[in-house]
Rosetta silent file (secondary structure, phi, psi, omega in degrees, C-alpha in Angstrom):
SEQUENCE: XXXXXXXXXXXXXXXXXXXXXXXXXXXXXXXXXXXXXXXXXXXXXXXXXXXXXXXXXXXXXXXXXXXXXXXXXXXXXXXXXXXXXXXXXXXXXXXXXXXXXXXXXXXXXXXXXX
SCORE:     score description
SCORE:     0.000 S_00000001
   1 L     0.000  146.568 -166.887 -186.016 -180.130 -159.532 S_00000001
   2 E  -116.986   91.600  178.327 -182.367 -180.260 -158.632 S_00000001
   3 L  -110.223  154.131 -158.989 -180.483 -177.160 -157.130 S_00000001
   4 L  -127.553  122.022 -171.754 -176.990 -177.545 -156.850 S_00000001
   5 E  -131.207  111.255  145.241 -174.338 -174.779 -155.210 S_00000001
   6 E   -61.401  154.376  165.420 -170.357 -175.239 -155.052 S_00000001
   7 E  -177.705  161.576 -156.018 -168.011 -173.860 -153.478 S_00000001
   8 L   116.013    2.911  162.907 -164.068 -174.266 -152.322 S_00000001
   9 L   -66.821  144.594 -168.294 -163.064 -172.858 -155.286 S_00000001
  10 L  -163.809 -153.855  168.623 -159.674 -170.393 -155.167 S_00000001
  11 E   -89.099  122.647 -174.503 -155.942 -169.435 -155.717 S_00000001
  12 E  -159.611  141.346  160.742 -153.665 -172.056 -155.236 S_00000001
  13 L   -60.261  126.175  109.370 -149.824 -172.915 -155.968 S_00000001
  14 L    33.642  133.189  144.223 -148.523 -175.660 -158.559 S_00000001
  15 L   103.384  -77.485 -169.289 -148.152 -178.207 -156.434 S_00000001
  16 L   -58.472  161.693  159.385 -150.848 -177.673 -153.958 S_00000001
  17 L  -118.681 -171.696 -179.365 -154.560 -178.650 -153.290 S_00000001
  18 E  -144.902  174.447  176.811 -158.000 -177.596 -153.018 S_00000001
  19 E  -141.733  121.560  153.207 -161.664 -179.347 -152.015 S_00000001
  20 E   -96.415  150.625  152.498 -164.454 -178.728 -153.860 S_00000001
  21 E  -115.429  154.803 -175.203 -167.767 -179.146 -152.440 S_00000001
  22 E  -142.758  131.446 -169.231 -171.190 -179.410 -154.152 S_00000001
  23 E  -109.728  126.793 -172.201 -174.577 -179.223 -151.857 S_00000001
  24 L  -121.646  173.974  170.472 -177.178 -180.470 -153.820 S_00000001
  25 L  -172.644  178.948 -149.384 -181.156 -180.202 -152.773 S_00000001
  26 E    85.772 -149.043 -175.513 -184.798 -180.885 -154.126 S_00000001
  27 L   -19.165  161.834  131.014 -185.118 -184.372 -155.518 S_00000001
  28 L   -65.767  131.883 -162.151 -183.495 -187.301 -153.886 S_00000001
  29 H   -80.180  -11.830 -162.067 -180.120 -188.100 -155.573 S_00000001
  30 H   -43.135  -16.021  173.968 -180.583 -191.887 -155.291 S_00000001
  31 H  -116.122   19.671 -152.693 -180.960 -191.974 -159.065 S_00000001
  32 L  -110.584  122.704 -176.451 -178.594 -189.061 -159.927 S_00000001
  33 E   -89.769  109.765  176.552 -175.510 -190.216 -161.779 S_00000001
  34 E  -100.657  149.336  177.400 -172.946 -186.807 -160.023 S_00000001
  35 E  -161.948  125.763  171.762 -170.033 -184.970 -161.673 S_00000001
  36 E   -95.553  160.782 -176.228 -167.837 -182.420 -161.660 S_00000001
  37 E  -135.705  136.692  158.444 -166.925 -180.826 -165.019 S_00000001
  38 E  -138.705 -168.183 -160.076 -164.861 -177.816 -165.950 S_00000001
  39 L  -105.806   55.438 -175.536 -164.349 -174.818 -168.144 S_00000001
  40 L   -80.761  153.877  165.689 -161.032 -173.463 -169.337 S_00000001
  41 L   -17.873  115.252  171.151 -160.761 -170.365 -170.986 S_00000001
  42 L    64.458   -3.864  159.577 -161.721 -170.875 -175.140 S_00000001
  43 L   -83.148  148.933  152.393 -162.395 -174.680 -173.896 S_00000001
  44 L   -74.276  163.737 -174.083 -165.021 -176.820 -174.187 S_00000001
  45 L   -77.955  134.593 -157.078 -166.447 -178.138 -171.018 S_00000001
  46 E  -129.885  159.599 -172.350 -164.981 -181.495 -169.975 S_00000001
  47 E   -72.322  173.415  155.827 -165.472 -184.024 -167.438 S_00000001
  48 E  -109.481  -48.689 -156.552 -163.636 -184.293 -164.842 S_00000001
  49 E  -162.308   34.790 -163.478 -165.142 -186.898 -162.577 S_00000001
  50 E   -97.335  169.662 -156.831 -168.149 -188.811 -161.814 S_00000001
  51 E  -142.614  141.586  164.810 -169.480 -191.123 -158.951 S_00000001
  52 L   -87.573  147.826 -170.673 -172.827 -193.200 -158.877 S_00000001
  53 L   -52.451  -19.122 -171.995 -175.145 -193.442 -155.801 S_00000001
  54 L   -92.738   -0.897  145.878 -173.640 -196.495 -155.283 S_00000001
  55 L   107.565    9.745 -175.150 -170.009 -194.863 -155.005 S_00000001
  56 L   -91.530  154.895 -162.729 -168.397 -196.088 -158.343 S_00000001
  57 E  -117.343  172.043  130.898 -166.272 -193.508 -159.834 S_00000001
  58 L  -146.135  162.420 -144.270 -164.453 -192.218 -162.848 S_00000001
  59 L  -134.674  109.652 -177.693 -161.909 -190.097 -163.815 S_00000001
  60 L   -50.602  115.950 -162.766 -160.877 -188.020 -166.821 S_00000001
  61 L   -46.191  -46.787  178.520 -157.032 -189.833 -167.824 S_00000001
  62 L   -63.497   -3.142  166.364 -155.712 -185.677 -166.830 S_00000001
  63 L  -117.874  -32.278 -163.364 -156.740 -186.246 -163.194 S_00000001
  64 L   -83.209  147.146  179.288 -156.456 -189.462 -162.478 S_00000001
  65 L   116.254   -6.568 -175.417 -154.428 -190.349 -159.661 S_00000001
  66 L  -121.446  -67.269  153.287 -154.364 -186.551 -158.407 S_00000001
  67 L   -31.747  127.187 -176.946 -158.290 -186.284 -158.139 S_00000001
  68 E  -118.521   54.794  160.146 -160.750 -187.970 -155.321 S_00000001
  69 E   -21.513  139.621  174.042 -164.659 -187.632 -156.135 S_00000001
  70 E  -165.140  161.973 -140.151 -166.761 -188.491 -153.129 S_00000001
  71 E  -137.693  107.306  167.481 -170.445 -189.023 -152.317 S_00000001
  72 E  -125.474  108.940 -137.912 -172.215 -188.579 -149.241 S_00000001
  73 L   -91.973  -58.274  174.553 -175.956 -189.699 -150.174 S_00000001
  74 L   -44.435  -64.240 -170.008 -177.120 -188.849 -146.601 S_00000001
  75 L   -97.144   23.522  168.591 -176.538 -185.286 -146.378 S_00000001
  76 L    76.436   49.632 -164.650 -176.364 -184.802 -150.591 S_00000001
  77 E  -137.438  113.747  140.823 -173.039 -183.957 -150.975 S_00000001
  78 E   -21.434  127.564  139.655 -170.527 -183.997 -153.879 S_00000001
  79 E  -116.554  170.323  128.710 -167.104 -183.377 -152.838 S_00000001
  80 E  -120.913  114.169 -152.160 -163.808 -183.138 -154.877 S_00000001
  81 E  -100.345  112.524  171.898 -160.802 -183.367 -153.548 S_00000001
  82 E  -108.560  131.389  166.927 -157.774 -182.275 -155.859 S_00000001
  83 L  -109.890  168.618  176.843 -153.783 -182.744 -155.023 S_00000001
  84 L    52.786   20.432 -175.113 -151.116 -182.000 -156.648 S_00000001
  85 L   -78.353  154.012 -168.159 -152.608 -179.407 -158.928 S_00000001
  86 L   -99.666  160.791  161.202 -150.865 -178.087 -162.430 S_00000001
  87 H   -25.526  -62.612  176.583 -151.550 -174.618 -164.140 S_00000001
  88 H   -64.592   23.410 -174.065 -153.674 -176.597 -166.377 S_00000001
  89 H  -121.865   -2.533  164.508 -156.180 -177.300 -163.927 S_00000001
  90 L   -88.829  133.821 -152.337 -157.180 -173.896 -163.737 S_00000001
  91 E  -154.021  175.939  161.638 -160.666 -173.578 -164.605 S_00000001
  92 E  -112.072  147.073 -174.173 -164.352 -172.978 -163.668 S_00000001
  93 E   -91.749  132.772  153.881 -165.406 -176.265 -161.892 S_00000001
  94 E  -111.041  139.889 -164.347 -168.721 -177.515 -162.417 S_00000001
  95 L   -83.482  143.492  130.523 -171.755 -179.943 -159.993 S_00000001
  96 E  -147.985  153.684 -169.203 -173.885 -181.531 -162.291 S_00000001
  97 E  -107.228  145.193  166.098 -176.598 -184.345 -161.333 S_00000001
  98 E  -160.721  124.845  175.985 -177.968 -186.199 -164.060 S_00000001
  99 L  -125.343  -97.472 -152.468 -181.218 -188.885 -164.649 S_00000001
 100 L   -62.889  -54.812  156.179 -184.114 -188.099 -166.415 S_00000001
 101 L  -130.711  177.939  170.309 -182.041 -184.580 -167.498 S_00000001
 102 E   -65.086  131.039  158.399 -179.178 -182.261 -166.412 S_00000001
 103 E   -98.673  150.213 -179.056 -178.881 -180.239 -163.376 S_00000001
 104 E  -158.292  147.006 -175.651 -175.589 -178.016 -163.329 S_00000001
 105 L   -68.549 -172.834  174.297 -174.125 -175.724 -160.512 S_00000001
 106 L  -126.405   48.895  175.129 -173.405 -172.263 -161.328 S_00000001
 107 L    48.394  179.702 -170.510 -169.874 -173.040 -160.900 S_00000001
 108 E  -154.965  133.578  173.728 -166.689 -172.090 -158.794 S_00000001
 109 E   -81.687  118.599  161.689 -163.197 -170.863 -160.141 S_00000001
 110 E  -113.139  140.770 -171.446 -159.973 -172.622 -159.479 S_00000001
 111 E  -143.875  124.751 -165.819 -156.722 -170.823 -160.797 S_00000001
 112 E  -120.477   87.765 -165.906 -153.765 -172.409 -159.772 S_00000001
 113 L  -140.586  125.795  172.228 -150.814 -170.110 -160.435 S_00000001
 114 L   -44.611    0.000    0.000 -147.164 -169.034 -158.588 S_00000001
């Protein structure tokens, strides 16, 4: 078992950034492929991000270059670091771990509006 809690989600300006964090416990991640995912309104849920224990990443084409995933396998930590965020990046953000099956966070809201 995997439990997984975010938070850094908020209000933010156009323009501006945020940090998500994602605290994961239970299992050992060493074999947990991590990602954040989000939610818009009437969307389906879409990647965002993912990172490997081994630190390689990817990036949904709508983040990258504004979006940092980052891993820290000692204390089991997810982060995501977003700059530059647009309107359209408001969402609910989601952790999820994934091997054998999915683990998924119970999300965090970012709403990025003037």
């Amino acid at each position: 078992q995997v439990q997984l809690v975010e938070s850094g989600g908020g209000l933010v300006q156009p323009g501006g950034s945020l940090r998500l964090s994602c605290a994961a416990s239970g299992n050992s991640l060493r074999m947990y492929l991590m990602g954040w995912y989000r939610q818009a309104p009437g969307q389906q849920r879409e990647l965002v991000a993912t990172v490997t224990y081994a630190g390689s990443t990817n990036y949904a084409n709508s983040v990258k270059g504004r979006f940092t995933i980052s891993r820290d396998n000692d204390q089991n930590t997810v982060d995501l670091q977003m700059d530059s965020l647009k309107p359209e990046d408001t969402a609910v953000f989601y952790c999820r771990a994934s091997w054998l099956r999915d683990y998924w966070g119970q999300g965090t809201q970012v709403t990025v509006s003037s």
